[in-house]
Coordinates of C-alpha atoms and ligand atoms in Angstrom, one line a residue:
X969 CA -18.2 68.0 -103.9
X970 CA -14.6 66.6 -103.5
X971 CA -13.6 69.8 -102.5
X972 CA -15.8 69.2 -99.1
X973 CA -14.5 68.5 -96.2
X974 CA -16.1 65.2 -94.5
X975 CA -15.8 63.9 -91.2
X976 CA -17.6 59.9 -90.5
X977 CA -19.0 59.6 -87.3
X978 CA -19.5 55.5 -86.6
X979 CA -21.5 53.9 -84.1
X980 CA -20.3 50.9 -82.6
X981 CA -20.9 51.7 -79.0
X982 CA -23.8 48.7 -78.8
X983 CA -22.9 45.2 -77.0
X984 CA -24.3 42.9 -79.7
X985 CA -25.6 40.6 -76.8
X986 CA -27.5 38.6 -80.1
X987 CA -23.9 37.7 -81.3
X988 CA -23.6 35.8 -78.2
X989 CA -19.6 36.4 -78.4
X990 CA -16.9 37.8 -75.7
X991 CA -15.6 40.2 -78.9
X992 CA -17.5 43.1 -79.6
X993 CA -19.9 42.7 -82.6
X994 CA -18.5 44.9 -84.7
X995 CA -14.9 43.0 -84.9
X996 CA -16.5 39.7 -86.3
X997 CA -14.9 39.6 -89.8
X998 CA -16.3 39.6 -92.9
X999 CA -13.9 38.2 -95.7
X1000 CA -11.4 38.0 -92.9
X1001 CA -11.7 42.0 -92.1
X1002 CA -13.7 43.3 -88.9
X1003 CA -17.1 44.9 -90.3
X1004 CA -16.2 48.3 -88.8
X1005 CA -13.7 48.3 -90.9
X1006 CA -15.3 47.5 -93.9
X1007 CA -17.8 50.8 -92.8
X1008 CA -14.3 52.8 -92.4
X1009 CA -12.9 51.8 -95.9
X1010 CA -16.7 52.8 -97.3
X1011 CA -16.4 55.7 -95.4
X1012 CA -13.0 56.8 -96.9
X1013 CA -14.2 55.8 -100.6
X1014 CA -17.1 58.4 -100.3
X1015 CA -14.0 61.0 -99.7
X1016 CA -14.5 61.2 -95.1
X1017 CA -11.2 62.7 -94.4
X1018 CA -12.0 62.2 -90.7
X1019 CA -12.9 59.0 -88.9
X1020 CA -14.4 59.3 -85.5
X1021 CA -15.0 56.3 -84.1
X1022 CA -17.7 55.9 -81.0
X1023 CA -17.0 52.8 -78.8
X1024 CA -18.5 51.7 -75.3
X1025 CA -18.7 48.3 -75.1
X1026 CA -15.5 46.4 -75.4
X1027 CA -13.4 49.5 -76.0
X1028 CA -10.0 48.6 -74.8
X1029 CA -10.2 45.5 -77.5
X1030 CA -11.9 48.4 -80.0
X1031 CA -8.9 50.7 -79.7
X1032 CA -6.2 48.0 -80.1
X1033 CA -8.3 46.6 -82.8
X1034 CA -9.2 49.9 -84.5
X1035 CA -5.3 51.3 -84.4
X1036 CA -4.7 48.3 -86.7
X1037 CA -7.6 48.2 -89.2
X1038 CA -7.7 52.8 -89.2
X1039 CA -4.8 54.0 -87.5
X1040 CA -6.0 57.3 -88.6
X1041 CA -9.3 57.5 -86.6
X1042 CA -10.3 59.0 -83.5
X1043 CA -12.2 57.4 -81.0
X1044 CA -14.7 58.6 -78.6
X1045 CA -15.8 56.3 -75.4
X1046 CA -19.6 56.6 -74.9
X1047 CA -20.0 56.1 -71.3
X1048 CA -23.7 55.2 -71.6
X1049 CA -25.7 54.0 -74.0
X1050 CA -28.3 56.6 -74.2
X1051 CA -29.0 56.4 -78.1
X1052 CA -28.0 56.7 -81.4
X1053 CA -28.2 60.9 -81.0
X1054 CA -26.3 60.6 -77.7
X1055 CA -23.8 58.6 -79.5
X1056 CA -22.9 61.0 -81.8
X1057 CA -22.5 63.7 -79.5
X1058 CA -20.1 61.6 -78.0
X1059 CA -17.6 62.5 -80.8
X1060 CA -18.8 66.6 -79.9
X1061 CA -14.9 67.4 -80.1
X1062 CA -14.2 66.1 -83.6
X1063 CA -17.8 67.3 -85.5
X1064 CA -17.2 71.1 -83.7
X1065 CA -13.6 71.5 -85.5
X1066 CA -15.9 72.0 -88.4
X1067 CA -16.5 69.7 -91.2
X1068 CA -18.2 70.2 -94.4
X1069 CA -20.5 67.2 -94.1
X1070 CA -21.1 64.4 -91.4
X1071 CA -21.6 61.4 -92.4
X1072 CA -22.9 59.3 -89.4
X1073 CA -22.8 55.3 -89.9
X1074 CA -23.2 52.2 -88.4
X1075 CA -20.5 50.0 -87.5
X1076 CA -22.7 46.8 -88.0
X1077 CA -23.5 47.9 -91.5
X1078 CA -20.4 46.4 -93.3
X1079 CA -22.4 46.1 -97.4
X1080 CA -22.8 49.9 -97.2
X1081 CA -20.6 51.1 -100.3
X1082 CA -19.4 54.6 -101.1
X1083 CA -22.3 54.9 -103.9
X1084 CA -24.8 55.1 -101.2
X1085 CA -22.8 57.6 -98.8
X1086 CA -22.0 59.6 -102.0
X1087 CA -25.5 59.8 -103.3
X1088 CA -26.0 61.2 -99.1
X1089 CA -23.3 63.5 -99.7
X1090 CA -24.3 65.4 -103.3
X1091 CA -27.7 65.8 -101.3
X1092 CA -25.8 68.3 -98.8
X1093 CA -23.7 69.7 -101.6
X1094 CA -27.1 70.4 -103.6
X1095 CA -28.2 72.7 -100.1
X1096 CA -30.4 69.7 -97.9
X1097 CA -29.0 69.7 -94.7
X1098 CA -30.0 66.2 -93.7
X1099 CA -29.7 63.3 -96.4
X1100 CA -31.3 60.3 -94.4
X1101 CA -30.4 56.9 -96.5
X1102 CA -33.5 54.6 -96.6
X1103 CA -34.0 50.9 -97.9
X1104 CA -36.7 48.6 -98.5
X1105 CA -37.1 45.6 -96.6
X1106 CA -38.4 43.1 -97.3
X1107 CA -40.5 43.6 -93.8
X1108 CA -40.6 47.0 -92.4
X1109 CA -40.8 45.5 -88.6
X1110 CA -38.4 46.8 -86.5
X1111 CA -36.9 50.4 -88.6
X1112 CA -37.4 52.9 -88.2
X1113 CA -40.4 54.4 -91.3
X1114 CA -39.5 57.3 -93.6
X1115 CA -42.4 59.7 -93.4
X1116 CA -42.5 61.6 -96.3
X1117 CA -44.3 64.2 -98.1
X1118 CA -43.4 66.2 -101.5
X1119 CA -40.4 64.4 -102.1
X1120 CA -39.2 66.0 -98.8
X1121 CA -38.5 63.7 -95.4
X1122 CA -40.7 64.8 -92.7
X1123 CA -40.0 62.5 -90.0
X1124 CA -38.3 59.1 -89.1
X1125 CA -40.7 57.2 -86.9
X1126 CA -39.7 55.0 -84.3
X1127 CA -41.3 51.1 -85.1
X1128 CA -42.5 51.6 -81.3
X1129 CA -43.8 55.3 -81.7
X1130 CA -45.4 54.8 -85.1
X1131 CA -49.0 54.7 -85.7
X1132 CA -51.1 51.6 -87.2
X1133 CA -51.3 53.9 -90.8
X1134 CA -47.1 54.7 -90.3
X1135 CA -46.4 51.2 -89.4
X1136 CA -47.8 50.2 -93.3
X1137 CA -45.0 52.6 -94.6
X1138 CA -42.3 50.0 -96.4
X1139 CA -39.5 52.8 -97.2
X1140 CA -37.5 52.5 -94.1
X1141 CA -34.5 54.0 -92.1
X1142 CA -31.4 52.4 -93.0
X1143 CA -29.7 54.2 -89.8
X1144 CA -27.1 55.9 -91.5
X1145 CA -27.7 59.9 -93.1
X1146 CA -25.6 62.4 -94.0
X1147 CA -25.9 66.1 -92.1
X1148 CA -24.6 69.1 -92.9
X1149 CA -21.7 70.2 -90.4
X1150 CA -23.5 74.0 -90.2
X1151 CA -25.9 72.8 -88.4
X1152 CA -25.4 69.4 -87.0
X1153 CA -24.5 70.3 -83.4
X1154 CA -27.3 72.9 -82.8
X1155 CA -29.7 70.1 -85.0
X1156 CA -28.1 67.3 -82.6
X1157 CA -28.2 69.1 -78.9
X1158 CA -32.3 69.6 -79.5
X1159 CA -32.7 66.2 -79.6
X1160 CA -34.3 64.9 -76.4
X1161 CA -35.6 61.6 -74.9
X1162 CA -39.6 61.3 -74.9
X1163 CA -40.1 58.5 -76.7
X1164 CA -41.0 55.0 -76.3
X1165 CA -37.5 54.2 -75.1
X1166 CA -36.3 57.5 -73.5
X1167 CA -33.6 57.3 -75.8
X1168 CA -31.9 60.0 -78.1
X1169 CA -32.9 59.2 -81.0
X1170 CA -30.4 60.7 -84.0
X1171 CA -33.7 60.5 -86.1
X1172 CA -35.3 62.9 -84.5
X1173 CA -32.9 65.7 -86.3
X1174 CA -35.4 65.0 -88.7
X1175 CA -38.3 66.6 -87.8
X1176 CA -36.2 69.4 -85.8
X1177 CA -34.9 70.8 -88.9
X1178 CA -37.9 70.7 -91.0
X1179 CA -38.8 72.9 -88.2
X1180 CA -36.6 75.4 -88.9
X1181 CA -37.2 75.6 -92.2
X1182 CA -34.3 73.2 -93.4
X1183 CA -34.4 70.9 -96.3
X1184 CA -34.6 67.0 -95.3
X1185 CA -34.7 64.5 -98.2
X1186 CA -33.8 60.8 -97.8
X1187 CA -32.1 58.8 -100.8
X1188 CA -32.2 54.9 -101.2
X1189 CA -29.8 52.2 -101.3
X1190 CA -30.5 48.6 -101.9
X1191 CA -31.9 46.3 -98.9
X1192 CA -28.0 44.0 -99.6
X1193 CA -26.1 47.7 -99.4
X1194 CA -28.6 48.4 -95.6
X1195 CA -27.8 45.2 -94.6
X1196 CA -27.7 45.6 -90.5
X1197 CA -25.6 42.4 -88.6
X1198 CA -27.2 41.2 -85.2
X1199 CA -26.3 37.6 -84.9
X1200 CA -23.7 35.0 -86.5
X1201 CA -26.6 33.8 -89.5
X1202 CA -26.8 37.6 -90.5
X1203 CA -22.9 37.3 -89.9
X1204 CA -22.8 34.5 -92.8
X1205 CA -25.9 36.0 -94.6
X1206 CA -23.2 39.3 -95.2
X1207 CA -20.4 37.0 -96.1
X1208 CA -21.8 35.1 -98.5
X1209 CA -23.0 38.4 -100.3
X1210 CA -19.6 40.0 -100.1
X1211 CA -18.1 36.6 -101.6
X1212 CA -20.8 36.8 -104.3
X1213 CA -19.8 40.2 -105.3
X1214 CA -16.0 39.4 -105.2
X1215 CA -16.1 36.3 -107.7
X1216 CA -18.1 38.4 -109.8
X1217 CA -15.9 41.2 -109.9
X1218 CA -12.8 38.9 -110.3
X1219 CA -14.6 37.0 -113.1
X1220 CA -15.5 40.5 -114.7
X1221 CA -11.6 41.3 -114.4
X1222 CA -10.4 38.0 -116.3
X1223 CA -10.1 35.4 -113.3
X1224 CA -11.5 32.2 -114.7
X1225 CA -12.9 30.2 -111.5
X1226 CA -14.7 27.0 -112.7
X1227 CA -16.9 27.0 -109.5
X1228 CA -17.1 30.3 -108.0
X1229 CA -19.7 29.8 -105.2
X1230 CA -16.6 27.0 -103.9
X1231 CA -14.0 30.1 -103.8
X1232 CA -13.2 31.9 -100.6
X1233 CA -11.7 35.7 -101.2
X1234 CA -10.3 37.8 -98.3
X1235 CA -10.8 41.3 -98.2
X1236 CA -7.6 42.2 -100.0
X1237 CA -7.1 39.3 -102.4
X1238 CA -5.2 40.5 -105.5
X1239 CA -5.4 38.1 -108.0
X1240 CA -4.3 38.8 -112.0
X1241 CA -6.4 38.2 -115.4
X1242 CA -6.0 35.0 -117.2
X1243 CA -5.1 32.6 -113.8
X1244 CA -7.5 29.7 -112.7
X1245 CA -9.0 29.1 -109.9
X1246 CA -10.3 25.0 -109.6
X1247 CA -13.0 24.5 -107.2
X1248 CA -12.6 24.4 -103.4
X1249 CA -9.8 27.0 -102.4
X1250 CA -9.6 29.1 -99.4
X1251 CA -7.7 32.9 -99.6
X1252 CA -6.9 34.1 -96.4
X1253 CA -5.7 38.0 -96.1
X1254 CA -2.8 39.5 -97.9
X1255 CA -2.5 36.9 -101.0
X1256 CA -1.3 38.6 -104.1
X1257 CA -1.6 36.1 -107.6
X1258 CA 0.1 37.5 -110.7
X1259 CA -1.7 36.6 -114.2
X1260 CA -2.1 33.2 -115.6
X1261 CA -1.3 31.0 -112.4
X1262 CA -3.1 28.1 -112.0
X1263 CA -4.4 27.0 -108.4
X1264 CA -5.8 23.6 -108.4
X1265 CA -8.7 22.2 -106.1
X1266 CA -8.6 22.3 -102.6
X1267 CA -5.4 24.7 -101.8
X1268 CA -5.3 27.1 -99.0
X1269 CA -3.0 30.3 -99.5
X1270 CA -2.4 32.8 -96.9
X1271 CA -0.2 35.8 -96.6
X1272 CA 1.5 34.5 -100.1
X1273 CA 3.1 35.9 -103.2
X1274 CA 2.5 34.2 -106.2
X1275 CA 3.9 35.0 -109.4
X1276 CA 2.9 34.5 -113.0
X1277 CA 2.9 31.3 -114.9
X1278 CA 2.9 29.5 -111.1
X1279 CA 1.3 26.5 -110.3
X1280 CA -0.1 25.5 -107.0
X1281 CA -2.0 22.5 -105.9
X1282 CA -4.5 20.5 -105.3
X1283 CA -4.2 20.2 -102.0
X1284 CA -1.3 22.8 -101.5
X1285 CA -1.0 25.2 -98.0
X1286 CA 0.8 28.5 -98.7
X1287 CA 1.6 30.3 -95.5
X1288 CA 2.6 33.8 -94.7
X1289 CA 6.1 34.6 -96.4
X1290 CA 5.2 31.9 -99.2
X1291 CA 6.8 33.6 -102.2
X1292 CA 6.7 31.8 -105.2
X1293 CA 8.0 33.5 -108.2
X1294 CA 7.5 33.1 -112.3
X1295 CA 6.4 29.2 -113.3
X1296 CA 7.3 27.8 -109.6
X1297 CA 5.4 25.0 -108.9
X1298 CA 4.2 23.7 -105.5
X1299 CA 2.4 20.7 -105.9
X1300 CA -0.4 18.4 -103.5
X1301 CA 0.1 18.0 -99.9
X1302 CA 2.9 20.6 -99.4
X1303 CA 3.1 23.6 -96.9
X1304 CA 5.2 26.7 -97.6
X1305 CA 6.1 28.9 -95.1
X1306 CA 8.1 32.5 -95.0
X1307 CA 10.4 31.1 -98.3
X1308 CA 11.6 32.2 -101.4
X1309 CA 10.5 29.4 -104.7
X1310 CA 12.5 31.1 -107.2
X1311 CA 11.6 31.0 -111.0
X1312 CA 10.9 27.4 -112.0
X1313 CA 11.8 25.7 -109.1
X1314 CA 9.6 22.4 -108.1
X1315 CA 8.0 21.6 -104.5
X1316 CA 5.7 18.6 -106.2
X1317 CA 4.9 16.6 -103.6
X1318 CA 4.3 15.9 -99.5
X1319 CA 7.0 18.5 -98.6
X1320 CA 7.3 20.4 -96.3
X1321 CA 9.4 23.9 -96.5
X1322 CA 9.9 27.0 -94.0
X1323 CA 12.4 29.3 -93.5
X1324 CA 14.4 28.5 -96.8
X1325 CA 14.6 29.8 -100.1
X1326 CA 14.7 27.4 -102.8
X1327 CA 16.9 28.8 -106.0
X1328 CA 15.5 28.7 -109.4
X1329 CA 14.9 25.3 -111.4
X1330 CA 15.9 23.3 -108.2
X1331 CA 13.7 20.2 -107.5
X1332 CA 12.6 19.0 -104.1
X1333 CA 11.7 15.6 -104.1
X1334 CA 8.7 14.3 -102.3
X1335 CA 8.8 13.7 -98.7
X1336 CA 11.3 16.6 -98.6
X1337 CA 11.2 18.1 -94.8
X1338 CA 13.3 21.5 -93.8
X1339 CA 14.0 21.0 -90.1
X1340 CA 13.3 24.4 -89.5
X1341 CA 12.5 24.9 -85.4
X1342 CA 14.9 22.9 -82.3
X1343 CA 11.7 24.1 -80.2
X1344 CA 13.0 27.0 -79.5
X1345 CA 14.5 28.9 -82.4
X1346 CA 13.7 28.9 -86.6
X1347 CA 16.9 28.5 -88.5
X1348 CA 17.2 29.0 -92.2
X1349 CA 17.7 26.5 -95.1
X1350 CA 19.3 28.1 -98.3
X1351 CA 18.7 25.3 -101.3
X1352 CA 21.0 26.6 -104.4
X1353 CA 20.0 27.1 -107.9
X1354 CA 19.2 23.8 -109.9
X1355 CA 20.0 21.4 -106.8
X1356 CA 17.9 18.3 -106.7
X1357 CA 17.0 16.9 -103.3
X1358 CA 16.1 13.3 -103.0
X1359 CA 13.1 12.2 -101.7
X1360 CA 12.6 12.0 -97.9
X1361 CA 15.5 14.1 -97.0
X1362 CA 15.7 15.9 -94.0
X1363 CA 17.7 19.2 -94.2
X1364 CA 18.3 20.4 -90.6
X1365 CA 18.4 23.7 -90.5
X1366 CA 20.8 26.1 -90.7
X1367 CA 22.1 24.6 -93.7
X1368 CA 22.9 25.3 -97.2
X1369 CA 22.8 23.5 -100.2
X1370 CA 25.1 25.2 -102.9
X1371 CA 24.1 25.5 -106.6
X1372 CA 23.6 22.2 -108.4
X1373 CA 24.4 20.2 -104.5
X1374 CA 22.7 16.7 -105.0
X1375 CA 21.3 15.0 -102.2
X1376 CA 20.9 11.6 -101.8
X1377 CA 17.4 10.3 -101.4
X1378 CA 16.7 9.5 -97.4
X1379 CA 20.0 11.8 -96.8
X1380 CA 19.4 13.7 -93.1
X1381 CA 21.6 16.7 -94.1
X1382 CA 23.2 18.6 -90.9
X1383 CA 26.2 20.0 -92.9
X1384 CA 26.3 21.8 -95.5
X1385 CA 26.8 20.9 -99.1
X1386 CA 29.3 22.8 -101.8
X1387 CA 28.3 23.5 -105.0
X1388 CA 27.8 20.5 -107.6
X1389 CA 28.4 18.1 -104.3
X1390 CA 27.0 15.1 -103.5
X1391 CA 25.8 13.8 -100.4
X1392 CA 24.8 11.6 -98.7
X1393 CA 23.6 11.3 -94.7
X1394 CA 22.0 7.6 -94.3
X1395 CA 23.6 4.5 -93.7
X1396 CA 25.0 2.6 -96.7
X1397 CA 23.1 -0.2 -98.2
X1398 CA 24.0 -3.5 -97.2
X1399 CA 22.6 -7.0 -99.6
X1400 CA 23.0 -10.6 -98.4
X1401 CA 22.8 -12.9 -100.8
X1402 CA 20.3 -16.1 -100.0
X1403 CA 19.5 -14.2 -96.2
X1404 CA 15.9 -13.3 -97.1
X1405 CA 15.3 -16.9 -97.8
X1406 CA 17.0 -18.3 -94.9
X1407 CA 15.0 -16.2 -92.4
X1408 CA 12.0 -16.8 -94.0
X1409 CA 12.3 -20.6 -93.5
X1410 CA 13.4 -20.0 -89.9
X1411 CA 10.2 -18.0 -88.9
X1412 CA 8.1 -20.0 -90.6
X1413 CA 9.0 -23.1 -88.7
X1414 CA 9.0 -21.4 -85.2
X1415 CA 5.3 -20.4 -85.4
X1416 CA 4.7 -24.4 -86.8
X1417 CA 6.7 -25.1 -83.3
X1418 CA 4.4 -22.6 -81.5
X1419 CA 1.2 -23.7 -83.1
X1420 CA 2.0 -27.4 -82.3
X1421 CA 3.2 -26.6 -78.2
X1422 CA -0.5 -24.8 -77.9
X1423 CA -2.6 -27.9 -79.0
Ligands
UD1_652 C1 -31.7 52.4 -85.6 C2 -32.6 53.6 -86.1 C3 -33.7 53.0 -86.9 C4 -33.2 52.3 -88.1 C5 -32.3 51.1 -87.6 C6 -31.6 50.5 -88.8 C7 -32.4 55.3 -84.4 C8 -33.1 55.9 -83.2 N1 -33.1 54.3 -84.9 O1 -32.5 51.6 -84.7 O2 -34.5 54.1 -87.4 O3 -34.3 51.7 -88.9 O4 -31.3 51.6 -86.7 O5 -30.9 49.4 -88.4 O6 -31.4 55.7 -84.8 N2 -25.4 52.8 -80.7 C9 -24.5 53.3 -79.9 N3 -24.9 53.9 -78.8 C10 -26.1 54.0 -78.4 C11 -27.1 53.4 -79.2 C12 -26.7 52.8 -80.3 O7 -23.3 53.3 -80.3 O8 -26.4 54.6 -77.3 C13 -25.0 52.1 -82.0 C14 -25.2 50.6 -82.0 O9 -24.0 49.9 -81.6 C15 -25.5 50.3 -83.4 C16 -26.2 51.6 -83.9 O10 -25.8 52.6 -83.0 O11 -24.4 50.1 -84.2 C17 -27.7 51.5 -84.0 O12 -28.3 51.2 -82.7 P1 -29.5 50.2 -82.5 O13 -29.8 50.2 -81.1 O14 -29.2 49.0 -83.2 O15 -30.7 51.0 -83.2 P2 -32.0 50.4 -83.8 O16 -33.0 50.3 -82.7 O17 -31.7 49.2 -84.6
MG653 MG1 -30.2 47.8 -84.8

């Protein structure tokens, strides 16, 4: 079959008016990833070579959108939303250039994996040319029914055109079918519009090839897999099974997380065996964790690199450019941000640091800040291998720090520092001897004076 050519048609034409939202439905995220492009990526896994993308609604923010998430696809602007067999003619120009199969999908169907479209697919190869996938809900109200007979499908009804004996059928159109690109124009342009709606229906390819003596059969996937998204609590219903799924799989691959159903994965989180994940931590998109790093409780890492051996948190933000590398250590209330912690170095506590890179085995002491923005610009702060920083230093960026500099605690650092220096930017310390004493008998008897006046 992999030798079969395969174009995906997806709808995504529809408004979503139940999402109540000024974005078109099908760019709510799930795992931090539009849905449409979770069906693309399903799409591609069940071997489409072709995307074709059919938009209406929304489409200038679906073009800008999709040439981001599949810069590949194609997409076609249905004018009016006529129906889901209207739709797909809309992409007429792509499906005539001759594909194998056509795999037509949903772009509100973001659980559908490549076993289900694949299963579709070996139907064609085997000589069907319509593989309709079905589901069981847990109430049939509202799908389309799977009328079958022999193990063949004979028609998709309609929830509005069935009758009272149809409407009991629980076996159910999951929306999305597989036709063989032979015949799926001339199956396509018969399709008309009497029906309860006056729509085109796609299902009604169904019945049109049966009638010309084609094989129709309909395979199943699991309700999860079906899983159509109309408002935000179907939104989070999706979400919380793609999370599910995710911890599971990382857990199968080695990842020890002590409370899984705490732990937030985006849709590409790379994370290796043998690290821990405490309870309570948020991944946002493009995270990569080498093996046996630790995260503690309560971190949030975006857009970071972490390397083995690492430690991170509790309480730890890791921005985009965060790059920690082997046994660096970023400890509770400190924010990374686009800079280098090389091998062993230490960020342990309330620091902040962006725009920098921080050589190996140096130590930042807490309270650290790099002054990194004037409001108008970033500058860079370059902190040299095995330099200690005192704690609540300012280093205003640009600046460097040379290898083994030492920084007085307090310092605000505006030059920089040669190697093996040290410096100092805060005002020397000054002791009286006897003057705490002195002024605390001189305030003590002015508020006696001011007590006595007021009586
Ligand atoms: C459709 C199926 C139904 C199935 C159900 C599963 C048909 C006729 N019916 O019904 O059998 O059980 O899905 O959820 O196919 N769209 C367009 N342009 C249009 C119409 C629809 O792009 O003109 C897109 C929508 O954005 C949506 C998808 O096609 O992504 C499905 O359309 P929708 O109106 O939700 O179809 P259903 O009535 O749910
Ligand atoms: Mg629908």
């Amino acid at each position: 079959m992999s030798q079969r050519s395969c174009l995906s048609v997806i709808l995504a034409a529809g408004e979503g008016t139940r999402m109540k939202s000024a974005m078109p439905k099908v760019l709510h995220a799930i795992a931090g990833l539009p849905m449409v492009a979770h069906v693309v990526k399903a799409a591609e896994a069940a071997g489409a070579t072709g995307v074709a993308l059919v938009i209406g609604h929304g489409a200038e923010e679906m073009r800008r959108a999709a040439h981001k998430f599949a810069p590949k696809a194609e997409t076609f602007v249905q004018e009016q939303r006529l129906g889901t067999g209207h739709a797909v003619l809309a992409a007429r120009e792509a499906i005539s250039r001759g594909y194998d199969d056509i795999l037509v999908m949903f772009g509100d169907t973001p659980l559908i994996g490549a076993g289900a479209l694949t299963a579709a697919r070996r139907k064609l190869a085997e000589g069907a040319a319509v593989a309709v996938i079905g589901f069981r809900p847990p109430s049939p109200a509202g799908y389309g029914r799977l009328v079958e007979r022999d193990d063949h499908l004979v028609a998709i009804r309609e929830e509005k055109d069935c009758s009272e004996e149809e409407k009991k059928i629980g076996f159910c159109n999951a929306g999305m079918m597989a036709v063989a690109g032979k015949h799926a124009l001339q199956l396509l342009d018969k399709v008309g519009n009497r029906n309860a709606k006056s729509e085109f229906y796609l299902t009604d390819i169904v019945e049109i090839a049966g009638a010309g003596g084609l094989d129709v059969v309909a395979t199943e996937a699991s309700f999860e897999n079906a899983l159509g998204i109309n408002n935000r609590a179907e939104l989070a219903e999706a979400e919380a099974i793609w999370q599910a799924r995710r911890r599971r799989e990382a857990m199968l691959a080695g990842v020890t997380l002590i409370a899984p159903e705490t732990v937030y994965f985006s849709h590409d989180t790379e994370i290796g065996a043998d690290t821990v994940v405490e309870p309570n931590v948020w991944f946002g998109p493009g995270v990569k964790i080498a093996s046996g790093a630790r995260i503690h409780a309560f971190s949030h890492i975006e857009g970071a690199t972490i390397a083995s051996n690492c430690d991170v948190g509790p309480f730890a933000r890791l921005r985009p450019g965060a790059d920690l590398r082997t046994k660096a250590k970023v400890g509770n209330f400190c924010e990374v941000k686009q800079a280098t912690i090389e091998e062993g170095a230490k960020v342990n506590h309330l620091t902040y640091i962006g725009d920098a890179r921080v050589g190996a085995a140096a130590n930042i002491g807490a309270g650290t800040i790099t002054c990194n923005y004037d409001g108008y610009s970033k500058f860079f702060t370059d902190i040299g291998e095995g330099a200690f920083v005192g704690s609540n230093s300012s280093l205003v960026a640009p600046v460097t720090i040379g290898k083994g500099g030492y920084i007085a605690s307090g310092s605000v650092i505006t030059e920089s520092v040669p190697d093996d220096a040290l410096a100092f930017g805060r005002a020397r310390q000054k002791t009286i001897p006897g003057k705490g004493k002195e002024l605390r008998e001189r305030f003590a008897s002015a508020a006696a004076a001011r007590k006595k006046a007021a009586e």
